[in-house]
Steps between C-alpha positions, in 0.01 A plus 500: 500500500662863359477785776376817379551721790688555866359682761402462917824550612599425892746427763430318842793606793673159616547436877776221548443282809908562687527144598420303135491851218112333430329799333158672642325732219355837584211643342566519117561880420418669107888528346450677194301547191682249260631530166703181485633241721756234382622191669812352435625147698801348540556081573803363671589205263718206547551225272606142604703339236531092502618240264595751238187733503268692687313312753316718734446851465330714809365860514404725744367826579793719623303874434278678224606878384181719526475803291176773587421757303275758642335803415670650851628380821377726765744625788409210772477243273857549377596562915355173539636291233837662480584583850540838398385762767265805476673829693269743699488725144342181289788416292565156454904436626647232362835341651771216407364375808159453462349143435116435417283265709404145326140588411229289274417604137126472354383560166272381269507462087171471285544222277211467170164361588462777790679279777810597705828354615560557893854564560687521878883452558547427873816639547652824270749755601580769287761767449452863407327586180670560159396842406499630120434881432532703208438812371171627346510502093263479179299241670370406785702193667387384871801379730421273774654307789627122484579354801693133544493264742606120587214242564634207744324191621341598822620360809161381656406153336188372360255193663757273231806613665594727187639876464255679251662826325183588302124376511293518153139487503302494164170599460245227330789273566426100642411540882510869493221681731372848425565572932865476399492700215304771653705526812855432342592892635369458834791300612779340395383139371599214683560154325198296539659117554384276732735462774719191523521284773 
């Protein structure tokens, strides 16, 4: 199914439990109006070689590059995903210092047929947003913020004993209830397994 569109843009604060690092999701809070949003991942890889060939060949998550564009990033929102800090004037200070908090990343694509695909990485920290000016000419060209960040496996596991780094729910899809899809922004979803004994 072809998406059409990107929009509903969020991030939920992470609380990490000190004793295990198991995350706890805030509220989800509106991000940005989107323009784009690309996600890149990257597998660890190792091949086992035997009797002359390749044998056994195992893959893993190690992280996934996300890129956002957005129509702006307001002042707290970049405080808060940065670790940049807002002086008593308003201006947004930025320092070699500063490190984001790990925060959750919602969004949502329209695919054809009028259905959506649910999107939330558990565990993203960015860094400070790429900015691109330039000058007024002839025509009219907007210029708008892109901001990075590093999705990771989450540290909390599911009922099966697994580390998710992204859920995806698709609308219409096999075993998919309209609940779900209706309150995909109210929180941050949580796997739905049964647990194993």
């Amino acid at each position: 199914m072809a998406t059409v569109g990107l929009d509903k843009l969020f991030y939920a604060p992470i609380t990490e439990n000190e004793e295990t690092g198991e995350e706890t999701y805030g509220e989800p809070v509106f991000l940005a109006k989107a323009i784009s949003a690309g996600l890149s991942v990257e597998l660890a890889e190792a091949v086992l070689y035997a009797d002359d060939a390749a044998d056994e060949i195992v893959r893993e998550f190690k992280n996934a590059k996300l890129s956002l564009g957005v129509k702006d990033l307001g002042t707290a929102q970049s405080a808060k995903l940065t670790g940049a800090r807002v002086d008593g004037n308003g201006a947004l200070i930025s320092a070699s210092e500063d490190g984001g908090d790990y925060v959750a990343v919602g969004f949502r694509a329209k695919a054809t047929g009028n259905k959506y695909r649910l999107y939330w990485l558990y565990r993203v920290k960015f860094a400070v947003p790429s900015i691109t000016l330039q000058t007024k000419g002839d025509s009219i060209n907007f210029q708008t913020p892109t901001i990075e960040g590093t999705a990771l496996r989450r540290n909390k596991p599911d009922a099966q004993g697994k580390h998710p780094w992204m859920a995806e729910l698709r609308e219409g899809g096999t075993g998919v209830k309209k609940a779900d899809v209706d309150g995909w922004f109210d929180e941050v979803y949580e796997p739905g397994f049964e647990t194993t004994e």
